[in-house]
Tab-separated table of C-alpha atoms in Angstrom:
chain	number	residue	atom	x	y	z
A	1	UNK	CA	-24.731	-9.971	5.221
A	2	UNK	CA	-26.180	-7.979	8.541
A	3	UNK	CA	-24.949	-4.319	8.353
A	4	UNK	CA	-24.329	-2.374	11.617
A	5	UNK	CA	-26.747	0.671	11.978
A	6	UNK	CA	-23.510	2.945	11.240
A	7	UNK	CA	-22.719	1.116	7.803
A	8	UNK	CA	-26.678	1.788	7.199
A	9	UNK	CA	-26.453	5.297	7.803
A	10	UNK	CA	-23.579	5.952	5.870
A	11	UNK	CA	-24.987	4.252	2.949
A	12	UNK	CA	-27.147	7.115	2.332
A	13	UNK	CA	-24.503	9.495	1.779
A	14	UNK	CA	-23.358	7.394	-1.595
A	15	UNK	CA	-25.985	6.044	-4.479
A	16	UNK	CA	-24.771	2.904	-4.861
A	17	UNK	CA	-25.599	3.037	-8.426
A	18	UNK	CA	-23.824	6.190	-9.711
A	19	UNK	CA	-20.283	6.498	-10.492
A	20	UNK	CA	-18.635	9.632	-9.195
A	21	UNK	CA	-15.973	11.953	-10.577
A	22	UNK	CA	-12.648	11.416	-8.094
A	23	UNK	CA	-13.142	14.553	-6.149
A	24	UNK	CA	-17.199	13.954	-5.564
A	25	UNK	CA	-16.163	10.349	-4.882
A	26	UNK	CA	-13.822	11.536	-2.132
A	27	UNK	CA	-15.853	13.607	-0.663
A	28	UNK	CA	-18.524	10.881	-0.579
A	29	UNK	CA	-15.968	8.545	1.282
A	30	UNK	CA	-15.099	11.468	3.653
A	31	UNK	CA	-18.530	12.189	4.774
A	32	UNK	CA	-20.010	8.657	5.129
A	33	UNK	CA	-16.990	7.563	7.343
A	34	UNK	CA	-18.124	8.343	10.631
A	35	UNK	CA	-16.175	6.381	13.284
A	36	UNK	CA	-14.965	7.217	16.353
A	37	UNK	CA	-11.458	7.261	14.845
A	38	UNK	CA	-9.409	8.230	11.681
A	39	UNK	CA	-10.927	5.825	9.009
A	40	UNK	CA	-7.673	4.493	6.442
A	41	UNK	CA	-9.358	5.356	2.919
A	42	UNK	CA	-8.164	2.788	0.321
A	43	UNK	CA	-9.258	2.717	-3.210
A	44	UNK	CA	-9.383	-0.532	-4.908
A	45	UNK	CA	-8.321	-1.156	-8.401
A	46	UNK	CA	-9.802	-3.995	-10.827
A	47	UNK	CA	-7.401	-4.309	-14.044
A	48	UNK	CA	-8.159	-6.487	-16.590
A	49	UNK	CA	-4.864	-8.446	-16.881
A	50	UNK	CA	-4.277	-12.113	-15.448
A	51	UNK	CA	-1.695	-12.097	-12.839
A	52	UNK	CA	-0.986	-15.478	-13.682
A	53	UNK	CA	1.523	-14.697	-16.338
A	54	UNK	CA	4.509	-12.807	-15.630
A	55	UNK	CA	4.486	-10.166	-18.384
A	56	UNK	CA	1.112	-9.038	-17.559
A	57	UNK	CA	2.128	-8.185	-13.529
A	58	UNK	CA	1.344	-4.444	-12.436
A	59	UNK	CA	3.575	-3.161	-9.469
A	60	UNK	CA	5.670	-0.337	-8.180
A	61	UNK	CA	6.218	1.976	-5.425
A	62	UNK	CA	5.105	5.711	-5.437
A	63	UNK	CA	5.476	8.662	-2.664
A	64	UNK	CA	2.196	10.432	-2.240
A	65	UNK	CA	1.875	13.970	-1.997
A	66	UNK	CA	0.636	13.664	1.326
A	67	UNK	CA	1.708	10.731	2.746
A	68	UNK	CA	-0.826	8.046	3.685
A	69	UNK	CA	-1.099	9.602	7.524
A	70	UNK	CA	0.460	6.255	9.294
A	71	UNK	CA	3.936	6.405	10.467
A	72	UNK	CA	5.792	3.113	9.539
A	73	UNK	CA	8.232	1.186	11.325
A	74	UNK	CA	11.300	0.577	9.590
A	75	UNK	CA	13.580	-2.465	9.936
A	76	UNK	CA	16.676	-2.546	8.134
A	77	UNK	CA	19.311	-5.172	7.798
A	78	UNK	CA	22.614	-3.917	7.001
A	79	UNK	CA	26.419	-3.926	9.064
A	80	UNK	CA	28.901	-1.759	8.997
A	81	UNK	CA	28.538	1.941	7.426
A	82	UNK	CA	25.127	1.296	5.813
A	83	UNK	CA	23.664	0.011	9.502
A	84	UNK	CA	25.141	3.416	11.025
A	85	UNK	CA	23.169	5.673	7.741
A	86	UNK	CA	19.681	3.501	8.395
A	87	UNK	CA	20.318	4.733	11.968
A	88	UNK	CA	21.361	8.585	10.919
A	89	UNK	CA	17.848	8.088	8.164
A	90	UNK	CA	15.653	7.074	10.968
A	91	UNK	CA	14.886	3.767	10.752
A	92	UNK	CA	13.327	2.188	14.019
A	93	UNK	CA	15.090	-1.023	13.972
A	94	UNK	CA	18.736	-1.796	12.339
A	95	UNK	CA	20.783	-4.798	12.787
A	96	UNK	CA	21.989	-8.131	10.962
A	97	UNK	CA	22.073	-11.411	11.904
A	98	UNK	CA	20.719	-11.163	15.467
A	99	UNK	CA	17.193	-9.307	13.824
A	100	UNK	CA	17.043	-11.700	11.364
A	101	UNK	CA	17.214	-14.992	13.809
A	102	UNK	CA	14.796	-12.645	16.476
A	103	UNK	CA	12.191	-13.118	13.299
A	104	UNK	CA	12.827	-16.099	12.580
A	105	UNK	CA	12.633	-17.894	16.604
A	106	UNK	CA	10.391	-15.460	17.833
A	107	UNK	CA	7.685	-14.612	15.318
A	108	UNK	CA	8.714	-10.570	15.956
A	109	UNK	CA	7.286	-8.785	13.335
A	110	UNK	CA	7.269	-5.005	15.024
A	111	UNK	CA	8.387	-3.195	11.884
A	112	UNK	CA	6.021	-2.315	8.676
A	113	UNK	CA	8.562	-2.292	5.901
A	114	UNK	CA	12.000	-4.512	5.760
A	115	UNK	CA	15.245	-2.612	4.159
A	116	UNK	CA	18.303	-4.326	3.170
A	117	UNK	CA	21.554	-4.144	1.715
A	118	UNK	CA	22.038	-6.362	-1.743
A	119	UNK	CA	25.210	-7.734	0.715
A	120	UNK	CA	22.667	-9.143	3.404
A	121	UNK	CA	20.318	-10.896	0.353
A	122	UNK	CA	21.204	-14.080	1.450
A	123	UNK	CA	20.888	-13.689	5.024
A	124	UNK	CA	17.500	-12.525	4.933
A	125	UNK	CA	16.737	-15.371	2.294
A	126	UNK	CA	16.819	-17.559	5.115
A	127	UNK	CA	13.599	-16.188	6.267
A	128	UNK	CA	12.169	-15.589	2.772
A	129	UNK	CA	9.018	-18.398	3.953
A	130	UNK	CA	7.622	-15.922	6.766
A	131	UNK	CA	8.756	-12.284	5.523
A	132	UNK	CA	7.189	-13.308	1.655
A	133	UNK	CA	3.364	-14.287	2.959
A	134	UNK	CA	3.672	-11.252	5.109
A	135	UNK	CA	4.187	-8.894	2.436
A	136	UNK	CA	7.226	-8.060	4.098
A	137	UNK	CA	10.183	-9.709	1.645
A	138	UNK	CA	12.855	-6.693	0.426
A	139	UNK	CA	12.808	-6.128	-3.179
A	140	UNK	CA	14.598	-4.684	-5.620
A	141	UNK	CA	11.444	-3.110	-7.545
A	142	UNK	CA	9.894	-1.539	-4.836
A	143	UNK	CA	13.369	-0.248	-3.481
A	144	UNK	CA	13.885	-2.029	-0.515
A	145	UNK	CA	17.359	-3.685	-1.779
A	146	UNK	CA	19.453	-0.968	-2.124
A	147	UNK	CA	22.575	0.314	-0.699
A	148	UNK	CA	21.054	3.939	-0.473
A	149	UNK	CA	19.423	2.942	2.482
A	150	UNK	CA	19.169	6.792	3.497
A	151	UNK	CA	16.679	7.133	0.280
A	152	UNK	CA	14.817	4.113	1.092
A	153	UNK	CA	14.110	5.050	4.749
A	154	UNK	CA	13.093	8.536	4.369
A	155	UNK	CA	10.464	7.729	1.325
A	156	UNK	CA	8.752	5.165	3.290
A	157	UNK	CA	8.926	7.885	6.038
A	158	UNK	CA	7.410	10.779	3.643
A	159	UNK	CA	4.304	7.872	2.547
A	160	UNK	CA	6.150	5.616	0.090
A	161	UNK	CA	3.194	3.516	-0.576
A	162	UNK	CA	3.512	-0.074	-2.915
A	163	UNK	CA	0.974	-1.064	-5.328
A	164	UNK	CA	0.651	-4.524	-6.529
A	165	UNK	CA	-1.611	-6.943	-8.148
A	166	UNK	CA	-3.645	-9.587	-5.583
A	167	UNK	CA	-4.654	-13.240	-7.619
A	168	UNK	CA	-7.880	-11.733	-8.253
A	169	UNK	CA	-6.074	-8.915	-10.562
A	170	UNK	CA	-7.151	-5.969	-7.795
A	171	UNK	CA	-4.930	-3.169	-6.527
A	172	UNK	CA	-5.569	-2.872	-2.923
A	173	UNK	CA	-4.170	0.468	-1.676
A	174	UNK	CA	-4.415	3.100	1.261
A	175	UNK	CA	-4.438	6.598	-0.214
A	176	UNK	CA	-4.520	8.501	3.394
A	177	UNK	CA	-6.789	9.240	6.155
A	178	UNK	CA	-10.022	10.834	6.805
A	179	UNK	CA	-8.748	13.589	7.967
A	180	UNK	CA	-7.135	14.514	5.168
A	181	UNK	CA	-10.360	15.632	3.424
A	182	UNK	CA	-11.504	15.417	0.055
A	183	UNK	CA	-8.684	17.912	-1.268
A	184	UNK	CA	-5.659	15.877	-0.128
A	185	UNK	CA	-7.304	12.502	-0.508
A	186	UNK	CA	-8.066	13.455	-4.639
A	187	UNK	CA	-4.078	14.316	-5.248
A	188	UNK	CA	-3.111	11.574	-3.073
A	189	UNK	CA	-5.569	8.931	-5.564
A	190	UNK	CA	-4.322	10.851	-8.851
A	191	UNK	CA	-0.612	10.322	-8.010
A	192	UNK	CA	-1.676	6.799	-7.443
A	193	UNK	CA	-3.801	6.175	-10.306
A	194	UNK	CA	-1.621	7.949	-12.641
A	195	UNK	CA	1.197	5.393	-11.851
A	196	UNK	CA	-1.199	2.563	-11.987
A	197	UNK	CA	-1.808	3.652	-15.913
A	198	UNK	CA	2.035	4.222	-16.450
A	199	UNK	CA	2.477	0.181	-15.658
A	200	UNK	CA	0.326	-1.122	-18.079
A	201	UNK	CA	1.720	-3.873	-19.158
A	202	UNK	CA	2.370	-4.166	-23.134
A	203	UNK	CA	1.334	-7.827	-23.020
A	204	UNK	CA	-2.218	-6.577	-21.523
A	205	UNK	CA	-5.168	-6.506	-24.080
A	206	UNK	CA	-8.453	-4.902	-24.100
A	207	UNK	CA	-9.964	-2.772	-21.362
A	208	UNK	CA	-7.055	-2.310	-18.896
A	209	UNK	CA	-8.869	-0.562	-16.203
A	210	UNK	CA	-11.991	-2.335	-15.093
A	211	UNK	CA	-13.140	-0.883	-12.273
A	212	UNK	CA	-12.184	1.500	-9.718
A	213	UNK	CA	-14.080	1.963	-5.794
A	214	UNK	CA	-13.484	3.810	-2.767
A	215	UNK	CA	-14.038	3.374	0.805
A	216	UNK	CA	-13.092	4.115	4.367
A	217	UNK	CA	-12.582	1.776	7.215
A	218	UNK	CA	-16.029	1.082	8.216
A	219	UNK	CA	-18.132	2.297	5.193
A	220	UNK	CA	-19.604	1.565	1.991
A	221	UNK	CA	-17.859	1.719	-1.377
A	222	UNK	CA	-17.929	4.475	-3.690
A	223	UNK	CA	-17.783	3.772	-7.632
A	224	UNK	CA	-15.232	6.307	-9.486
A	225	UNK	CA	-15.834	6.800	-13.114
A	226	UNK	CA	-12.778	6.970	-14.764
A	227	UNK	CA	-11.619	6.462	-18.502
A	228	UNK	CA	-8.598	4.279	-19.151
C-alpha cells in the first residue's frame, strides 16, 4: 500500500515493533497525528471470543470522562409528555410517525444516535432494515429504549460512547480528539478498557484480550501492552 509523505513522517514518531504503556502510547498517537484538523483517536480492541455465538458477545455503553469531543445529533421518537422532555433534554430532532416515514421515503439520516420510547418499538420496527445496517437501531442494552428519555439524551450529550464486537471479534471505538492530549485521552481509554474487561463473557476461554492498538485519523497504529 503507497503511504502519503505525512503517514511516512509520522511513522517515525512510533516503533512499530514496541508495545507501549497507555499513557506513552497516547502520547505517541498525539504527536504523530499531524493534520490540518482535530484527528478522532480510536483504539481498537482484538478479544479472543467468536462473535458467532450469542453467549460469547461483548457490548455496552459507557460515558467517558471527557467526552469523545464530537457533539451528536439526537433523534428521538416519542409523543406526548416524553416528546416534550426529549425537547426540554436537548435532543435535536423529536417526533413520531412523520420522522419515522421522513427516514424511511427520504433516506434522512441527519441525527447520530436514535432514542425511543418502549411505546414507539413497533413503529420504528418498521424501519428496523435501514436504521440496523446503520448502526442506528434503539436498544435496550445500550439505553436507547427507555422512557427516561431525559437520561438518555444528556449521556449521549456528555460522550456516551457504545462498544461492540465487529464479525472479526474487534472493538472499534473513538476515545476523543487530539486535542485532548495524552492526559485526557489515557482516562478516556482506561474508562473504556476497564468496561471492556468487566464484559467478559463467562462462556469466553483462554486469552480474552488479544490485542490492543491506537491511532488517529490519518496516522499509524500504536501497540499498547496491556495484561488481561
Amino acid at each position: 500500500m503507497k503511504r502519503g509523505k505525512r503517514y511516512i513522517e509520522a511513522s517515525k514518531v512510533v516503533d512499530s515493533s514496541k508495545s507501549y504503556d497507555v499513557a506513552e502510547a497516547m502520547k505517541a498517537v498525539v504527536d504523530s497525528a499531524t493534520a490540518k484538523f482535530d484527528e478522532s483517536i480510536e483504539i481498537h480492541v482484538r478479544l479472543g471470543v467468536d462473535s458467532r455465538h450469542a453467549d460469547q458477545q461483548v457490548r455496552g455503553v459507557i460515558v467517558l470522562p471527557h467526552g469523545t469531543g464530537k457533539t451528536s445529533k439526537v433523534l428521538v421518537i416519542a409523543k406526548g409528555a416524553k416528546a416534550d422532555e426529549a425537547e426540554a433534554a436537548g435532543a435535536d430532532y423529536v417526533g413520531g410517525e412523520e420522522l419515522i416515514n421522513k427516514i424511511k421515503n427520504e433516506n434522512w439520516f441527519d441525527f447520530d444516535v436514535c432514542v425511543t420510547t418502549p411505546d414507539m418499538m413497533g413503529m420504528v420496527g418498521r424501519i428496523g432494515k435501514v436504521l440496523g445496517p446503520k448502526g442506528l437501531m434503539p436498544n435496550p442494552k445500550s439505553g436507547t429504549v427507555t422512557m427516561d428519555v431525559t437520561k438518555a439524551v444528556k449521556e449521549i450529550k456528555a460522550g456516551k460512547v457504545e462498544y461492540r464486537l465487529d464479525k472479526t471479534n474487534i472493538i472499534h471505538v473513538a476515545i476523543g480528539k487530539k486535542s485532548f492530549g495524552a492526559e485526557k485521552l489515557t482516562e478516556n481509554f482506561n474508562a473504556i478498557f476497564d468496561a471492556i474487561l468487566k464484559a467478559k463473557p463467562a462462556a469466553a476461554k483462554g486469552q480474552y484480550v488479544k490485542s490492543v492498538t491506537v491511532a488517529s485519523t490519518m496516522g499509524p497504529g500504536v501497540k499498547i501492552a496491556v495484561k488481561a
